[in-house]
Short mmCIF file of C-alpha atoms and ligand atoms in Angstrom, two decimals:
data_model
loop_
_atom_site.label_atom_id
_atom_site.label_comp_id
_atom_site.label_asym_id
_atom_site.label_seq_id
_atom_site.Cartn_x
_atom_site.Cartn_y
_atom_site.Cartn_z
CA MET A 1 -58.76 -7.11 -11.13
CA ALA A 2 -59.16 -10.15 -8.95
CA GLY A 3 -59.29 -13.62 -10.55
CA PHE A 4 -62.42 -15.64 -10.92
CA THR A 5 -63.05 -18.41 -8.37
CA VAL A 6 -63.08 -22.07 -9.30
CA GLN A 7 -66.99 -22.07 -8.72
CA GLU A 8 -67.48 -18.96 -11.02
CA ILE A 9 -65.52 -20.77 -13.95
CA ARG A 10 -67.43 -24.05 -13.40
CA ALA A 11 -70.73 -22.21 -13.48
CA ARG A 12 -69.84 -20.50 -16.76
CA ILE A 13 -68.73 -23.92 -18.26
CA ALA A 14 -72.02 -25.54 -17.02
CA ARG A 15 -73.96 -23.29 -19.37
CA PHE A 16 -72.89 -25.39 -22.29
CA PRO A 17 -74.76 -28.60 -22.75
CA LYS A 18 -72.82 -31.77 -22.26
CA GLN A 19 -73.37 -35.59 -22.63
CA THR A 20 -71.61 -37.96 -20.22
CA LEU A 21 -69.14 -40.07 -21.94
CA ILE A 22 -66.24 -40.41 -19.66
CA HIS A 23 -65.18 -40.89 -16.01
CA LEU A 24 -64.12 -37.79 -14.15
CA PRO A 25 -61.97 -36.73 -12.50
CA THR A 26 -59.15 -38.70 -14.13
CA PRO A 27 -56.26 -39.60 -11.71
CA PHE A 28 -53.57 -37.25 -10.58
CA ARG A 29 -50.50 -38.38 -8.89
CA LYS A 30 -46.77 -37.69 -8.34
CA LEU A 31 -44.34 -39.58 -10.42
CA ASP A 32 -41.90 -40.40 -7.59
CA ARG A 33 -39.56 -42.69 -9.34
CA LEU A 34 -39.35 -40.58 -12.58
CA SER A 35 -38.71 -37.34 -10.47
CA ALA A 36 -35.91 -39.06 -8.58
CA GLU A 37 -34.34 -40.41 -11.77
CA LEU A 38 -34.46 -37.00 -13.52
CA GLY A 39 -33.11 -35.26 -10.41
CA GLY A 40 -34.96 -31.96 -11.32
CA PRO A 41 -38.33 -30.57 -10.32
CA GLU A 42 -41.17 -32.65 -8.70
CA VAL A 43 -43.04 -34.24 -11.59
CA TYR A 44 -46.71 -35.10 -11.43
CA ILE A 45 -49.14 -36.57 -13.96
CA LYS A 46 -52.76 -35.95 -14.92
CA ARG A 47 -54.02 -39.16 -16.53
CA ASP A 48 -56.29 -38.06 -19.27
CA ASP A 49 -55.26 -41.37 -21.02
CA LEU A 50 -57.80 -42.82 -18.53
CA THR A 51 -60.98 -40.94 -19.52
CA GLY A 52 -62.38 -44.34 -20.30
CA LEU A 53 -63.96 -43.90 -23.75
CA ALA A 54 -62.44 -46.52 -26.14
CA PHE A 55 -58.65 -46.12 -25.15
CA GLY A 56 -59.14 -42.65 -23.63
CA GLY A 57 -57.47 -39.43 -24.26
CA ASN A 58 -58.10 -35.65 -24.39
CA LYS A 59 -60.46 -35.76 -27.35
CA SER A 60 -63.11 -37.54 -25.27
CA ARG A 61 -63.37 -34.50 -23.02
CA LYS A 62 -64.04 -32.42 -26.10
CA LEU A 63 -66.57 -34.87 -27.48
CA GLU A 64 -68.86 -34.64 -24.32
CA PHE A 65 -69.61 -31.11 -25.44
CA ILE A 66 -69.50 -31.76 -29.31
CA ILE A 67 -71.82 -34.76 -29.11
CA ALA A 68 -74.33 -32.66 -27.12
CA ASP A 69 -74.09 -29.92 -29.70
CA ALA A 70 -74.57 -32.29 -32.69
CA LEU A 71 -77.58 -33.84 -30.98
CA SER A 72 -79.12 -30.36 -30.17
CA LYS A 73 -78.71 -29.56 -33.91
CA GLY A 74 -80.60 -32.67 -35.01
CA ALA A 75 -77.63 -34.28 -36.74
CA ASP A 76 -77.53 -38.00 -37.33
CA VAL A 77 -74.21 -38.21 -39.10
CA ILE A 78 -70.80 -36.81 -37.84
CA ILE A 79 -68.04 -35.97 -40.40
CA THR A 80 -64.48 -35.26 -39.56
CA TRP A 81 -61.07 -35.76 -40.80
CA ALA A 82 -57.40 -36.12 -39.66
CA SER A 83 -54.45 -38.44 -40.27
CA LEU A 84 -54.56 -42.14 -40.79
CA GLN A 85 -53.86 -43.11 -37.17
CA SER A 86 -55.72 -40.26 -35.59
CA ASN A 87 -56.83 -40.49 -32.02
CA TRP A 88 -59.37 -37.80 -32.54
CA CYS A 89 -61.20 -39.79 -35.32
CA LEU A 90 -61.32 -42.96 -33.25
CA GLN A 91 -62.69 -41.03 -30.23
CA THR A 92 -65.28 -39.23 -32.39
CA ALA A 93 -66.32 -42.58 -33.98
CA ALA A 94 -66.61 -44.28 -30.51
CA ALA A 95 -68.59 -41.24 -29.10
CA ALA A 96 -70.87 -41.02 -32.16
CA ARG A 97 -71.81 -44.62 -32.22
CA ARG A 98 -72.62 -44.58 -28.52
CA PHE A 99 -75.27 -41.86 -29.29
CA GLY A 100 -76.60 -43.51 -32.43
CA LEU A 101 -74.80 -41.17 -34.90
CA GLN A 102 -73.04 -42.51 -38.01
CA PRO A 103 -69.26 -41.41 -38.08
CA ILE A 104 -67.74 -40.74 -41.39
CA LEU A 105 -64.02 -40.36 -41.20
CA VAL A 106 -61.79 -38.94 -43.87
CA LEU A 107 -58.31 -40.19 -43.17
CA PHE A 108 -55.23 -38.77 -44.88
CA LYS A 109 -52.11 -40.66 -45.40
CA THR A 110 -49.77 -38.04 -43.87
CA TYR A 111 -46.78 -40.08 -42.97
CA ASP A 112 -45.05 -43.42 -43.77
CA LEU A 113 -47.40 -45.76 -42.02
CA ALA A 114 -49.26 -48.30 -44.20
CA PRO A 115 -53.00 -48.09 -44.41
CA GLU A 116 -53.54 -51.33 -42.48
CA TYR A 117 -56.16 -52.30 -39.97
CA ASP A 118 -53.99 -51.67 -37.04
CA GLY A 119 -54.06 -49.33 -33.97
CA ASN A 120 -56.67 -46.59 -34.15
CA LEU A 121 -57.56 -47.77 -37.74
CA LEU A 122 -58.45 -51.23 -36.60
CA LEU A 123 -60.69 -49.72 -33.83
CA ASP A 124 -62.38 -47.42 -36.35
CA TYR A 125 -63.17 -50.38 -38.37
CA ILE A 126 -64.48 -52.41 -35.40
CA VAL A 127 -66.69 -49.59 -34.17
CA GLY A 128 -68.30 -49.38 -37.61
CA ALA A 129 -67.06 -46.03 -38.88
CA ASP A 130 -67.38 -45.21 -42.52
CA ILE A 131 -63.78 -44.79 -43.49
CA ARG A 132 -62.53 -42.92 -46.51
CA ILE A 133 -58.71 -42.95 -46.95
CA ARG A 134 -57.12 -40.10 -49.04
CA GLU A 135 -53.58 -39.03 -50.05
CA ALA A 136 -51.90 -36.03 -48.23
CA GLU A 137 -48.72 -34.09 -48.29
CA LYS A 138 -46.01 -36.17 -46.76
CA GLY A 139 -44.85 -35.13 -43.21
CA LYS A 140 -47.66 -32.66 -42.99
CA VAL A 141 -50.79 -32.52 -41.02
CA VAL A 142 -53.81 -32.19 -43.14
CA SER A 143 -54.79 -28.54 -44.06
CA GLU A 144 -58.25 -27.27 -43.86
CA GLU A 145 -58.07 -26.26 -47.57
CA GLN A 146 -57.21 -29.79 -48.43
CA ALA A 147 -59.94 -31.26 -46.58
CA VAL A 148 -62.67 -28.83 -47.28
CA GLY A 149 -63.52 -29.95 -50.89
CA ILE A 150 -63.75 -33.61 -49.83
CA ILE A 151 -65.89 -32.69 -46.76
CA GLU A 152 -68.31 -30.61 -48.83
CA GLU A 153 -68.68 -33.52 -51.25
CA ILE A 154 -69.44 -36.03 -48.58
CA SER A 155 -71.87 -33.57 -46.69
CA ASN A 156 -73.88 -33.31 -49.91
CA GLU A 157 -73.89 -37.00 -50.42
CA VAL A 158 -75.23 -37.37 -46.84
CA ARG A 159 -77.98 -34.82 -47.43
CA GLU A 160 -79.05 -36.51 -50.61
CA TRP A 161 -79.66 -39.69 -48.67
CA GLY A 162 -82.01 -37.64 -46.37
CA HIS A 163 -79.67 -37.44 -43.42
CA LYS A 164 -78.26 -34.37 -41.43
CA PRO A 165 -74.42 -34.12 -41.29
CA TYR A 166 -72.55 -32.32 -38.34
CA VAL A 167 -69.12 -31.38 -39.52
CA VAL A 168 -66.32 -30.72 -37.03
CA SER A 169 -62.72 -29.86 -38.05
CA VAL A 170 -59.71 -31.88 -37.08
CA GLY A 171 -59.25 -32.31 -33.37
CA GLY A 172 -62.30 -30.58 -32.41
CA SER A 173 -60.46 -27.31 -31.78
CA LEU A 174 -61.12 -24.50 -34.19
CA PRO A 175 -64.73 -23.29 -34.40
CA GLY A 176 -66.24 -23.50 -37.80
CA PHE A 177 -68.36 -25.85 -40.01
CA SER A 178 -71.17 -27.12 -37.72
CA MET A 179 -69.42 -26.32 -34.40
CA ASP A 180 -69.86 -22.57 -33.72
CA LEU A 181 -68.19 -22.43 -30.33
CA PRO A 182 -64.73 -23.50 -29.14
CA LEU A 183 -66.12 -26.49 -27.35
CA GLY A 184 -62.92 -28.47 -27.35
CA ALA A 185 -61.22 -25.58 -25.40
CA ILE A 186 -64.11 -25.06 -23.13
CA SER A 187 -63.82 -28.75 -22.12
CA HIS A 188 -60.15 -28.19 -21.26
CA ALA A 189 -60.89 -25.07 -19.28
CA ALA A 190 -62.83 -27.56 -17.12
CA ALA A 191 -59.85 -29.93 -17.14
CA PHE A 192 -57.67 -27.32 -15.72
CA VAL A 193 -60.11 -26.56 -12.84
CA GLU A 194 -60.29 -30.27 -12.07
CA LEU A 195 -56.50 -30.64 -12.14
CA LEU A 196 -56.04 -27.59 -9.85
CA GLU A 197 -58.56 -28.83 -7.31
CA GLN A 198 -56.98 -32.27 -7.18
CA ALA A 199 -53.49 -30.80 -6.81
CA GLU A 200 -54.43 -28.22 -4.17
CA SER A 201 -56.38 -30.81 -2.14
CA GLY A 202 -53.13 -32.74 -1.99
CA GLY A 203 -51.21 -29.75 -0.92
CA VAL A 204 -49.54 -29.34 -4.23
CA SER A 205 -49.66 -25.96 -6.25
CA PRO A 206 -48.44 -26.64 -9.83
CA THR A 207 -45.95 -24.33 -11.40
CA HIS A 208 -45.95 -25.75 -14.94
CA VAL A 209 -48.11 -27.94 -17.17
CA VAL A 210 -46.40 -29.75 -20.06
CA ILE A 211 -48.65 -30.92 -22.78
CA ALA A 212 -48.40 -32.13 -26.46
CA THR A 213 -50.10 -29.73 -28.62
CA GLY A 214 -51.64 -30.63 -32.00
CA SER A 215 -54.77 -28.63 -33.04
CA GLY A 216 -54.59 -26.32 -30.18
CA ALA A 217 -57.70 -26.53 -28.05
CA THR A 218 -56.24 -28.35 -25.15
CA GLN A 219 -53.51 -25.82 -24.62
CA ALA A 220 -55.98 -22.95 -25.28
CA GLY A 221 -58.44 -24.29 -22.69
CA LEU A 222 -55.90 -24.92 -19.96
CA THR A 223 -54.29 -21.40 -20.49
CA VAL A 224 -57.53 -19.49 -20.44
CA ALA A 225 -58.61 -21.20 -17.12
CA ALA A 226 -55.20 -20.63 -15.60
CA MET A 227 -55.28 -16.95 -16.41
CA ALA A 228 -58.92 -16.41 -15.41
CA LEU A 229 -58.09 -18.01 -12.03
CA LYS A 230 -55.02 -15.72 -11.90
CA LYS A 231 -52.89 -18.83 -11.27
CA ASP A 232 -49.22 -18.42 -12.02
CA VAL A 233 -48.88 -21.69 -13.92
CA GLU A 234 -47.09 -21.84 -17.18
CA ILE A 235 -48.75 -24.07 -19.69
CA ILE A 236 -45.97 -25.33 -22.04
CA GLY A 237 -47.16 -26.75 -25.29
CA ILE A 238 -44.88 -29.15 -27.17
CA SER A 239 -45.77 -28.88 -30.77
CA VAL A 240 -46.03 -32.07 -32.64
CA SER A 241 -46.86 -30.55 -35.97
CA GLU A 242 -46.41 -26.90 -36.64
CA GLU A 243 -43.57 -24.31 -36.37
CA LYS A 244 -44.10 -22.28 -33.15
CA GLU A 245 -45.24 -18.92 -34.46
CA ALA A 246 -47.85 -20.43 -36.76
CA PHE A 247 -49.01 -22.61 -33.87
CA ALA A 248 -49.10 -19.90 -31.28
CA ARG A 249 -51.43 -17.89 -33.49
CA ILE A 250 -53.89 -20.73 -33.70
CA VAL A 251 -53.72 -21.24 -29.91
CA LEU A 252 -54.24 -17.54 -29.40
CA LYS A 253 -57.20 -17.44 -31.71
CA ILE A 254 -58.85 -20.38 -30.00
CA SER A 255 -58.03 -18.79 -26.54
CA GLU A 256 -59.72 -15.58 -27.53
CA GLU A 257 -62.80 -17.23 -28.67
CA THR A 258 -62.87 -19.24 -25.43
CA GLU A 259 -62.68 -16.21 -23.26
CA ARG A 260 -65.53 -14.66 -25.28
CA ALA A 261 -67.69 -17.83 -25.07
CA LEU A 262 -67.17 -17.97 -21.35
CA GLY A 263 -67.80 -14.20 -20.94
CA LEU A 264 -64.29 -13.49 -19.41
CA ASP A 265 -62.40 -10.34 -19.98
CA SER A 266 -60.12 -10.85 -22.92
CA SER A 267 -56.72 -10.77 -21.29
CA ILE A 268 -54.63 -13.42 -23.24
CA LYS A 269 -51.84 -12.14 -25.48
CA ARG A 270 -49.32 -13.82 -27.68
CA ASP A 271 -46.74 -13.88 -24.88
CA ASP A 272 -49.05 -16.02 -22.66
CA ILE A 273 -48.91 -18.77 -25.20
CA ILE A 274 -45.90 -20.96 -24.79
CA VAL A 275 -45.14 -23.28 -27.69
CA LEU A 276 -41.88 -25.06 -28.15
CA ASP A 277 -41.18 -26.54 -31.66
CA ASP A 278 -37.55 -27.75 -30.81
CA TYR A 279 -38.83 -31.29 -30.54
CA LEU A 280 -40.67 -31.35 -33.94
CA LYS A 281 -37.45 -32.63 -35.60
CA GLU A 282 -38.51 -34.46 -38.84
CA GLY A 283 -42.06 -33.51 -38.58
CA TYR A 284 -45.59 -34.97 -37.52
CA GLY A 285 -45.64 -38.59 -36.74
CA HIS A 286 -41.83 -39.04 -36.88
CA VAL A 287 -40.49 -41.10 -34.01
CA ASN A 288 -36.81 -40.65 -33.06
CA ARG A 289 -34.53 -42.18 -30.45
CA GLU A 290 -35.36 -39.59 -27.76
CA VAL A 291 -39.04 -40.25 -28.12
CA ALA A 292 -38.54 -44.16 -27.99
CA GLU A 293 -36.42 -43.84 -24.99
CA ALA A 294 -38.84 -41.47 -23.21
CA ILE A 295 -41.66 -44.02 -23.82
CA ARG A 296 -39.50 -46.76 -22.25
CA LEU A 297 -38.48 -44.62 -19.28
CA ALA A 298 -42.02 -43.71 -18.33
CA PHE A 299 -43.10 -47.27 -18.77
CA THR A 300 -40.27 -48.87 -16.78
CA ARG A 301 -40.23 -46.31 -14.01
CA GLU A 302 -43.97 -45.60 -13.54
CA GLY A 303 -45.84 -48.25 -15.43
CA ILE A 304 -47.25 -45.65 -17.62
CA VAL A 305 -47.57 -46.12 -21.41
CA LEU A 306 -47.14 -43.23 -23.77
CA ASP A 307 -47.82 -42.94 -27.49
CA PRO A 308 -45.29 -42.25 -30.11
CA VAL A 309 -46.83 -39.17 -31.79
CA TYR A 310 -47.79 -36.94 -29.07
CA THR A 311 -47.14 -37.85 -25.41
CA GLY A 312 -43.82 -39.65 -26.17
CA LYS A 313 -42.70 -36.41 -27.68
CA ALA A 314 -43.96 -34.25 -24.89
CA MET A 315 -42.11 -36.57 -22.34
CA ALA A 316 -38.98 -36.35 -24.33
CA ALA A 317 -39.25 -32.60 -24.29
CA LEU A 318 -39.93 -32.58 -20.52
CA ILE A 319 -36.82 -34.62 -19.96
CA ASP A 320 -34.70 -32.38 -22.04
CA LEU A 321 -36.06 -29.25 -20.44
CA VAL A 322 -35.12 -30.80 -16.91
CA THR A 323 -31.64 -31.57 -18.34
CA LYS A 324 -31.29 -27.94 -19.60
CA GLY A 325 -32.31 -26.46 -16.25
CA ARG A 326 -35.49 -24.98 -17.47
CA PHE A 327 -37.13 -25.77 -14.08
CA SER A 328 -35.89 -25.22 -10.59
CA LYS A 329 -35.80 -28.06 -8.02
CA LYS A 330 -38.67 -26.51 -6.24
CA ASP A 331 -40.94 -26.43 -9.21
CA ARG A 332 -44.03 -28.66 -9.56
CA VAL A 333 -44.32 -29.77 -13.17
CA VAL A 334 -47.57 -31.64 -14.23
CA PHE A 335 -47.28 -33.96 -17.28
CA PHE A 336 -50.63 -33.93 -18.89
CA HIS A 337 -51.11 -37.37 -20.48
CA THR A 338 -53.46 -36.84 -23.40
CA GLY A 339 -53.79 -40.48 -24.50
CA GLY A 340 -53.17 -41.89 -27.90
CA THR A 341 -51.76 -45.16 -26.88
CA PRO A 342 -53.27 -47.36 -29.72
CA ALA A 343 -50.96 -45.67 -32.09
CA LEU A 344 -48.00 -47.47 -30.50
CA PHE A 345 -48.88 -50.64 -32.36
CA PRO A 346 -48.55 -49.48 -35.96
CA TYR A 347 -45.27 -48.03 -34.96
CA ARG A 348 -43.89 -51.48 -33.87
CA LYS A 349 -41.07 -51.61 -36.33
CA THR A 350 -39.64 -48.21 -35.70
CA LEU A 351 -39.79 -48.63 -32.05
CA ILE A 352 -38.01 -51.95 -32.09
CA GLU A 353 -35.30 -50.55 -34.41
CA LEU A 354 -34.81 -47.68 -32.04
CA LEU A 355 -34.86 -49.48 -28.81
CA GLY A 356 -33.04 -52.53 -30.04
C1 PLP B 401 -54.99 -34.54 -30.28
C2 PLP B 401 -54.04 -34.98 -29.29
C3 PLP B 401 -53.17 -34.02 -28.70
C4 PLP B 401 -53.22 -32.61 -28.89
O1 PLP B 401 -54.45 -31.99 -28.46
P1 PLP B 401 -55.02 -30.74 -29.26
O2 PLP B 401 -56.22 -30.16 -28.51
O3 PLP B 401 -55.38 -31.17 -30.62
O4 PLP B 401 -53.87 -29.72 -29.42
C5 PLP B 401 -52.25 -34.46 -27.68
N1 PLP B 401 -52.09 -35.74 -27.53
C6 PLP B 401 -52.85 -36.71 -28.10
C7 PLP B 401 -52.67 -38.06 -27.72
C8 PLP B 401 -53.81 -36.37 -29.02
O5 PLP B 401 -54.57 -37.31 -29.57
#
């Protein structure tokens, strides 16, 4: 069967209500100096760190749809959870406040950072989020089971006060709670179309997209759109939290729900989901020398600031893959910058140690 056209995919995405929160399209360009330095494929960047909500990032694409969903359900409070320095929680709080919704953030202490008002946590405070800090297993991302009890309790509290909560799970990825549809992934199917149009109008046809993958919807959305358009583009997810089999199952599940929501034939299989966990090393939120050096390299060669938890890891992976010959010289590899830069600041000590 022939693939869908860009117009068809766009029309299907346009059936889902959306509020405007960000500036689109985000920039796309070649990283000339980095490409030359690495001596491998041509490397391009999609700057979703420049979406323009708070400090930007992939979560703000998701929230354009999620806020619209919350408003249509008559909610006046948004409840979500993640780790202490979560980009998702900050973006949710910023989006919610703009539309007059009260954000309640349950933040788990998942790694060794102190619960200080710094980075995203400082911004959560300034924007007026209701912040609830809780303990979590060290080195782990918060599990749904762990969060569920606390979220139920808070939802009941909100209802007792006569308000209507909208609960959305970590990262805005897995449908469930108040979000019935994979809205996060749908927004990233749109991101793929946007990226493809920009690339092709500049005469570039991408062969690979490298992306940091955390809760899965970004990778799912990009992969679903690439397959629906029958574009031979490998979407390579660099896991920042889970072992690859567990992770691929999550991405596959979100992808299948996204195909269904968009009325596409279900065509995605396990083998279409490429997740690498070789860069996970000591676990979520752990910064090592390769990550610190990748951050410095992108900054010095291209003036681009990466974050220590997601995009720094993805760039370290891209560099390693080039070194190992994963790409040919003729390939066009797009690095998808998903944001997260406020988290640099709470990591100052580690970064200085590693770069010193
Ligand atoms: C959340 C996040 C990701 C991962 O996106 P998912 O859709 O959760 O997989 C990548 N980079 C940054 C900076 C993020 O905040």
